[in-house]
JSON list of C-alpha atoms in Angstrom, two decimals:
[
{"chain": "A", "resi": 18, "resn": "UNK", "atom": "CA", "xyz": [127.24, 7.03, 86.14]},
{"chain": "A", "resi": 19, "resn": "UNK", "atom": "CA", "xyz": [127.68, 3.29, 85.75]},
{"chain": "A", "resi": 20, "resn": "UNK", "atom": "CA", "xyz": [124.90, 1.20, 84.30]},
{"chain": "A", "resi": 21, "resn": "UNK", "atom": "CA", "xyz": [124.53, -1.03, 87.36]},
{"chain": "A", "resi": 22, "resn": "UNK", "atom": "CA", "xyz": [124.31, 1.25, 90.41]},
{"chain": "A", "resi": 23, "resn": "UNK", "atom": "CA", "xyz": [121.31, -0.52, 91.87]},
{"chain": "A", "resi": 24, "resn": "UNK", "atom": "CA", "xyz": [123.17, -1.84, 94.89]},
{"chain": "A", "resi": 25, "resn": "UNK", "atom": "CA", "xyz": [124.61, 1.62, 95.89]},
{"chain": "A", "resi": 26, "resn": "UNK", "atom": "CA", "xyz": [122.82, 3.94, 98.29]},
{"chain": "A", "resi": 27, "resn": "UNK", "atom": "CA", "xyz": [121.23, 7.07, 96.81]},
{"chain": "A", "resi": 28, "resn": "UNK", "atom": "CA", "xyz": [123.68, 9.40, 98.58]},
{"chain": "A", "resi": 29, "resn": "UNK", "atom": "CA", "xyz": [126.67, 7.74, 96.85]},
{"chain": "A", "resi": 30, "resn": "UNK", "atom": "CA", "xyz": [124.98, 7.94, 93.43]},
{"chain": "A", "resi": 31, "resn": "UNK", "atom": "CA", "xyz": [124.29, 11.66, 93.87]},
{"chain": "A", "resi": 32, "resn": "UNK", "atom": "CA", "xyz": [127.83, 12.32, 95.14]},
{"chain": "A", "resi": 33, "resn": "UNK", "atom": "CA", "xyz": [129.37, 10.46, 92.17]},
{"chain": "A", "resi": 34, "resn": "UNK", "atom": "CA", "xyz": [127.21, 12.28, 89.61]},
{"chain": "A", "resi": 35, "resn": "UNK", "atom": "CA", "xyz": [129.07, 15.20, 87.93]},
{"chain": "A", "resi": 36, "resn": "UNK", "atom": "CA", "xyz": [127.54, 18.55, 88.83]},
{"chain": "A", "resi": 37, "resn": "UNK", "atom": "CA", "xyz": [126.51, 21.04, 86.17]},
{"chain": "A", "resi": 38, "resn": "UNK", "atom": "CA", "xyz": [127.39, 24.71, 86.58]},
{"chain": "A", "resi": 39, "resn": "UNK", "atom": "CA", "xyz": [123.86, 25.83, 85.75]},
{"chain": "A", "resi": 40, "resn": "UNK", "atom": "CA", "xyz": [121.98, 27.55, 88.48]},
{"chain": "A", "resi": 41, "resn": "UNK", "atom": "CA", "xyz": [125.05, 27.81, 90.71]},
{"chain": "A", "resi": 42, "resn": "UNK", "atom": "CA", "xyz": [125.45, 31.60, 90.58]},
{"chain": "A", "resi": 43, "resn": "UNK", "atom": "CA", "xyz": [125.10, 33.98, 93.54]},
{"chain": "A", "resi": 44, "resn": "UNK", "atom": "CA", "xyz": [121.38, 34.57, 92.97]},
{"chain": "A", "resi": 45, "resn": "UNK", "atom": "CA", "xyz": [120.37, 30.94, 92.95]},
{"chain": "A", "resi": 46, "resn": "UNK", "atom": "CA", "xyz": [121.95, 30.20, 96.31]},
{"chain": "A", "resi": 47, "resn": "UNK", "atom": "CA", "xyz": [124.62, 27.95, 94.83]},
{"chain": "A", "resi": 48, "resn": "UNK", "atom": "CA", "xyz": [128.41, 27.89, 95.07]},
{"chain": "A", "resi": 49, "resn": "UNK", "atom": "CA", "xyz": [128.93, 31.60, 94.35]},
{"chain": "A", "resi": 50, "resn": "UNK", "atom": "CA", "xyz": [127.40, 32.80, 97.61]},
{"chain": "A", "resi": 51, "resn": "UNK", "atom": "CA", "xyz": [126.26, 36.33, 98.33]},
{"chain": "A", "resi": 52, "resn": "UNK", "atom": "CA", "xyz": [128.59, 38.87, 96.77]},
{"chain": "A", "resi": 53, "resn": "UNK", "atom": "CA", "xyz": [130.67, 36.21, 95.03]},
{"chain": "A", "resi": 54, "resn": "UNK", "atom": "CA", "xyz": [132.25, 36.59, 91.62]},
{"chain": "A", "resi": 55, "resn": "UNK", "atom": "CA", "xyz": [129.85, 34.12, 90.02]},
{"chain": "A", "resi": 56, "resn": "UNK", "atom": "CA", "xyz": [130.58, 31.10, 87.90]},
{"chain": "A", "resi": 57, "resn": "UNK", "atom": "CA", "xyz": [133.42, 30.89, 85.44]},
{"chain": "A", "resi": 58, "resn": "UNK", "atom": "CA", "xyz": [136.68, 32.81, 85.34]},
{"chain": "A", "resi": 59, "resn": "UNK", "atom": "CA", "xyz": [135.71, 36.20, 86.70]},
{"chain": "A", "resi": 60, "resn": "UNK", "atom": "CA", "xyz": [131.99, 36.12, 86.01]},
{"chain": "A", "resi": 61, "resn": "UNK", "atom": "CA", "xyz": [129.88, 38.78, 84.35]},
{"chain": "A", "resi": 62, "resn": "UNK", "atom": "CA", "xyz": [131.34, 41.65, 86.37]},
{"chain": "A", "resi": 63, "resn": "UNK", "atom": "CA", "xyz": [134.82, 40.96, 85.11]},
{"chain": "A", "resi": 64, "resn": "UNK", "atom": "CA", "xyz": [133.54, 40.42, 81.57]},
{"chain": "A", "resi": 65, "resn": "UNK", "atom": "CA", "xyz": [131.82, 43.80, 81.37]},
{"chain": "A", "resi": 66, "resn": "UNK", "atom": "CA", "xyz": [134.07, 45.81, 83.67]},
{"chain": "A", "resi": 67, "resn": "UNK", "atom": "CA", "xyz": [135.80, 47.60, 80.79]},
{"chain": "A", "resi": 68, "resn": "UNK", "atom": "CA", "xyz": [132.55, 48.81, 79.25]},
{"chain": "A", "resi": 69, "resn": "UNK", "atom": "CA", "xyz": [132.16, 51.87, 81.50]},
{"chain": "A", "resi": 70, "resn": "UNK", "atom": "CA", "xyz": [134.65, 54.30, 83.05]},
{"chain": "A", "resi": 71, "resn": "UNK", "atom": "CA", "xyz": [135.31, 53.58, 86.73]},
{"chain": "A", "resi": 72, "resn": "UNK", "atom": "CA", "xyz": [136.20, 57.01, 88.06]},
{"chain": "A", "resi": 73, "resn": "UNK", "atom": "CA", "xyz": [135.59, 60.71, 87.48]},
{"chain": "A", "resi": 74, "resn": "UNK", "atom": "CA", "xyz": [139.04, 61.14, 85.93]},
{"chain": "A", "resi": 75, "resn": "UNK", "atom": "CA", "xyz": [138.23, 58.41, 83.41]},
{"chain": "A", "resi": 76, "resn": "UNK", "atom": "CA", "xyz": [134.99, 60.22, 82.53]},
{"chain": "A", "resi": 77, "resn": "UNK", "atom": "CA", "xyz": [136.86, 63.49, 82.03]},
{"chain": "A", "resi": 78, "resn": "UNK", "atom": "CA", "xyz": [139.43, 61.85, 79.77]},
{"chain": "A", "resi": 79, "resn": "UNK", "atom": "CA", "xyz": [136.60, 60.33, 77.73]},
{"chain": "A", "resi": 80, "resn": "UNK", "atom": "CA", "xyz": [135.07, 63.80, 77.31]},
{"chain": "A", "resi": 81, "resn": "UNK", "atom": "CA", "xyz": [138.43, 65.33, 76.42]},
{"chain": "A", "resi": 82, "resn": "UNK", "atom": "CA", "xyz": [138.72, 63.16, 73.33]},
{"chain": "A", "resi": 83, "resn": "UNK", "atom": "CA", "xyz": [136.69, 65.25, 70.89]},
{"chain": "A", "resi": 84, "resn": "UNK", "atom": "CA", "xyz": [134.47, 63.29, 68.52]},
{"chain": "A", "resi": 85, "resn": "UNK", "atom": "CA", "xyz": [135.20, 63.49, 64.83]},
{"chain": "A", "resi": 86, "resn": "UNK", "atom": "CA", "xyz": [132.73, 65.91, 63.20]},
{"chain": "A", "resi": 87, "resn": "UNK", "atom": "CA", "xyz": [130.22, 64.21, 60.96]},
{"chain": "A", "resi": 88, "resn": "UNK", "atom": "CA", "xyz": [130.45, 64.73, 57.23]},
{"chain": "A", "resi": 89, "resn": "UNK", "atom": "CA", "xyz": [127.48, 66.48, 55.65]},
{"chain": "A", "resi": 90, "resn": "UNK", "atom": "CA", "xyz": [125.22, 64.21, 53.67]},
{"chain": "A", "resi": 91, "resn": "UNK", "atom": "CA", "xyz": [126.04, 64.61, 50.01]},
{"chain": "A", "resi": 92, "resn": "UNK", "atom": "CA", "xyz": [124.11, 61.63, 48.67]},
{"chain": "A", "resi": 93, "resn": "UNK", "atom": "CA", "xyz": [122.28, 62.20, 45.44]},
{"chain": "A", "resi": 94, "resn": "UNK", "atom": "CA", "xyz": [118.74, 60.96, 46.00]},
{"chain": "A", "resi": 95, "resn": "UNK", "atom": "CA", "xyz": [116.55, 59.46, 43.32]},
{"chain": "A", "resi": 96, "resn": "UNK", "atom": "CA", "xyz": [113.33, 58.98, 45.30]},
{"chain": "A", "resi": 97, "resn": "UNK", "atom": "CA", "xyz": [111.05, 61.52, 46.93]},
{"chain": "A", "resi": 98, "resn": "UNK", "atom": "CA", "xyz": [107.79, 61.14, 48.84]},
{"chain": "A", "resi": 99, "resn": "UNK", "atom": "CA", "xyz": [105.25, 63.91, 48.44]},
{"chain": "A", "resi": 100, "resn": "UNK", "atom": "CA", "xyz": [102.52, 64.25, 51.06]},
{"chain": "A", "resi": 101, "resn": "UNK", "atom": "CA", "xyz": [99.44, 66.43, 51.69]},
{"chain": "A", "resi": 102, "resn": "UNK", "atom": "CA", "xyz": [98.37, 66.30, 48.06]},
{"chain": "A", "resi": 103, "resn": "UNK", "atom": "CA", "xyz": [94.77, 67.21, 47.20]},
{"chain": "A", "resi": 104, "resn": "UNK", "atom": "CA", "xyz": [92.47, 64.25, 46.59]},
{"chain": "A", "resi": 105, "resn": "UNK", "atom": "CA", "xyz": [91.91, 65.15, 42.93]},
{"chain": "A", "resi": 106, "resn": "UNK", "atom": "CA", "xyz": [95.64, 64.98, 41.97]},
{"chain": "A", "resi": 107, "resn": "UNK", "atom": "CA", "xyz": [96.48, 62.08, 39.64]},
{"chain": "A", "resi": 108, "resn": "UNK", "atom": "CA", "xyz": [99.74, 60.31, 38.99]},
{"chain": "A", "resi": 109, "resn": "UNK", "atom": "CA", "xyz": [99.82, 61.81, 35.49]},
{"chain": "A", "resi": 110, "resn": "UNK", "atom": "CA", "xyz": [99.61, 65.32, 36.96]},
{"chain": "A", "resi": 111, "resn": "UNK", "atom": "CA", "xyz": [102.49, 64.61, 39.37]},
{"chain": "A", "resi": 112, "resn": "UNK", "atom": "CA", "xyz": [104.55, 63.05, 36.57]},
{"chain": "A", "resi": 113, "resn": "UNK", "atom": "CA", "xyz": [103.99, 66.03, 34.23]},
{"chain": "A", "resi": 114, "resn": "UNK", "atom": "CA", "xyz": [104.88, 68.56, 36.93]},
{"chain": "A", "resi": 115, "resn": "UNK", "atom": "CA", "xyz": [108.08, 66.76, 37.97]},
{"chain": "A", "resi": 116, "resn": "UNK", "atom": "CA", "xyz": [109.23, 66.10, 34.40]},
{"chain": "A", "resi": 117, "resn": "UNK", "atom": "CA", "xyz": [108.65, 69.69, 33.32]},
{"chain": "A", "resi": 118, "resn": "UNK", "atom": "CA", "xyz": [110.33, 71.34, 36.32]},
{"chain": "A", "resi": 119, "resn": "UNK", "atom": "CA", "xyz": [112.83, 68.85, 37.76]},
{"chain": "A", "resi": 120, "resn": "UNK", "atom": "CA", "xyz": [113.90, 66.12, 35.35]},
{"chain": "A", "resi": 121, "resn": "UNK", "atom": "CA", "xyz": [113.02, 62.74, 33.81]},
{"chain": "A", "resi": 122, "resn": "UNK", "atom": "CA", "xyz": [110.84, 60.52, 35.99]},
{"chain": "A", "resi": 123, "resn": "UNK", "atom": "CA", "xyz": [111.14, 56.73, 36.20]},
{"chain": "A", "resi": 124, "resn": "UNK", "atom": "CA", "xyz": [107.88, 56.06, 38.08]},
{"chain": "A", "resi": 125, "resn": "UNK", "atom": "CA", "xyz": [105.08, 57.73, 40.05]},
{"chain": "A", "resi": 126, "resn": "UNK", "atom": "CA", "xyz": [102.95, 55.87, 42.59]},
{"chain": "A", "resi": 127, "resn": "UNK", "atom": "CA", "xyz": [99.96, 57.38, 44.39]},
{"chain": "A", "resi": 128, "resn": "UNK", "atom": "CA", "xyz": [98.66, 55.68, 47.52]},
{"chain": "A", "resi": 129, "resn": "UNK", "atom": "CA", "xyz": [94.96, 54.87, 47.93]},
{"chain": "A", "resi": 130, "resn": "UNK", "atom": "CA", "xyz": [92.83, 53.55, 50.78]},
{"chain": "A", "resi": 131, "resn": "UNK", "atom": "CA", "xyz": [90.97, 50.24, 50.53]},
{"chain": "A", "resi": 132, "resn": "UNK", "atom": "CA", "xyz": [87.88, 52.15, 49.37]},
{"chain": "A", "resi": 133, "resn": "UNK", "atom": "CA", "xyz": [89.81, 53.77, 46.51]},
{"chain": "A", "resi": 134, "resn": "UNK", "atom": "CA", "xyz": [90.16, 57.25, 48.02]},
{"chain": "A", "resi": 135, "resn": "UNK", "atom": "CA", "xyz": [93.52, 58.99, 47.61]},
{"chain": "A", "resi": 136, "resn": "UNK", "atom": "CA", "xyz": [95.62, 59.27, 50.77]},
{"chain": "A", "resi": 137, "resn": "UNK", "atom": "CA", "xyz": [97.40, 62.34, 49.38]},
{"chain": "A", "resi": 138, "resn": "UNK", "atom": "CA", "xyz": [100.80, 60.64, 49.27]},
{"chain": "A", "resi": 139, "resn": "UNK", "atom": "CA", "xyz": [102.85, 60.11, 46.10]},
{"chain": "A", "resi": 140, "resn": "UNK", "atom": "CA", "xyz": [106.21, 58.40, 45.64]},
{"chain": "A", "resi": 141, "resn": "UNK", "atom": "CA", "xyz": [108.28, 59.66, 42.71]},
{"chain": "A", "resi": 142, "resn": "UNK", "atom": "CA", "xyz": [111.38, 57.86, 41.40]},
{"chain": "A", "resi": 143, "resn": "UNK", "atom": "CA", "xyz": [113.66, 59.94, 39.18]},
{"chain": "A", "resi": 144, "resn": "UNK", "atom": "CA", "xyz": [115.97, 58.58, 36.47]},
{"chain": "A", "resi": 145, "resn": "UNK", "atom": "CA", "xyz": [118.89, 60.85, 37.39]},
{"chain": "A", "resi": 146, "resn": "UNK", "atom": "CA", "xyz": [120.64, 60.95, 40.73]},
{"chain": "A", "resi": 147, "resn": "UNK", "atom": "CA", "xyz": [120.21, 64.25, 42.51]},
{"chain": "A", "resi": 148, "resn": "UNK", "atom": "CA", "xyz": [116.86, 65.10, 40.93]},
{"chain": "A", "resi": 149, "resn": "UNK", "atom": "CA", "xyz": [115.06, 64.23, 44.17]},
{"chain": "A", "resi": 150, "resn": "UNK", "atom": "CA", "xyz": [117.25, 66.75, 46.01]},
{"chain": "A", "resi": 151, "resn": "UNK", "atom": "CA", "xyz": [116.36, 69.35, 43.39]},
{"chain": "A", "resi": 152, "resn": "UNK", "atom": "CA", "xyz": [112.64, 68.56, 43.73]},
{"chain": "A", "resi": 153, "resn": "UNK", "atom": "CA", "xyz": [112.87, 68.82, 47.50]},
{"chain": "A", "resi": 154, "resn": "UNK", "atom": "CA", "xyz": [114.56, 72.21, 47.38]},
{"chain": "A", "resi": 155, "resn": "UNK", "atom": "CA", "xyz": [112.02, 73.44, 44.82]},
{"chain": "A", "resi": 156, "resn": "UNK", "atom": "CA", "xyz": [108.78, 72.13, 46.31]},
{"chain": "A", "resi": 157, "resn": "UNK", "atom": "CA", "xyz": [109.38, 71.69, 50.07]},
{"chain": "A", "resi": 158, "resn": "UNK", "atom": "CA", "xyz": [106.62, 73.54, 52.02]},
{"chain": "A", "resi": 159, "resn": "UNK", "atom": "CA", "xyz": [105.06, 74.78, 48.76]},
{"chain": "A", "resi": 160, "resn": "UNK", "atom": "CA", "xyz": [101.33, 75.48, 48.96]},
{"chain": "A", "resi": 161, "resn": "UNK", "atom": "CA", "xyz": [98.97, 73.81, 46.47]},
{"chain": "A", "resi": 162, "resn": "UNK", "atom": "CA", "xyz": [95.44, 75.19, 46.20]},
{"chain": "A", "resi": 163, "resn": "UNK", "atom": "CA", "xyz": [96.08, 77.31, 49.33]},
{"chain": "A", "resi": 164, "resn": "UNK", "atom": "CA", "xyz": [96.82, 74.20, 51.41]}
]
């Protein structure tokens, strides 16, 4: 738009102004019209048309391609979280038990509430990889004090 358009009628100024493509899609009542392809080269329908199969035969061919079976998890864990511990268990007791039956322990952390009461959850970090797996297989679903 020129700097001195004061002497032109408003209709000519609007007609000369370049139109933006915003708000001109089929839903806003603009140039696309009802059922149109939308703005741009092909619109959103064309952009996402390849994302889903179009026919039943395409669905069957997608099912026919068998997925690759997942590998079993063989990671050697170093951290284990123990829950449902009695309130009187201390971090020293957890450390002694894990070191004597599983392996060397790097750290033990018991969780407490804001009032200082034990939540019954301990986090144990082992020095060796795989010791957490060994502790899990040894102590998973083990009863302590008939709990």
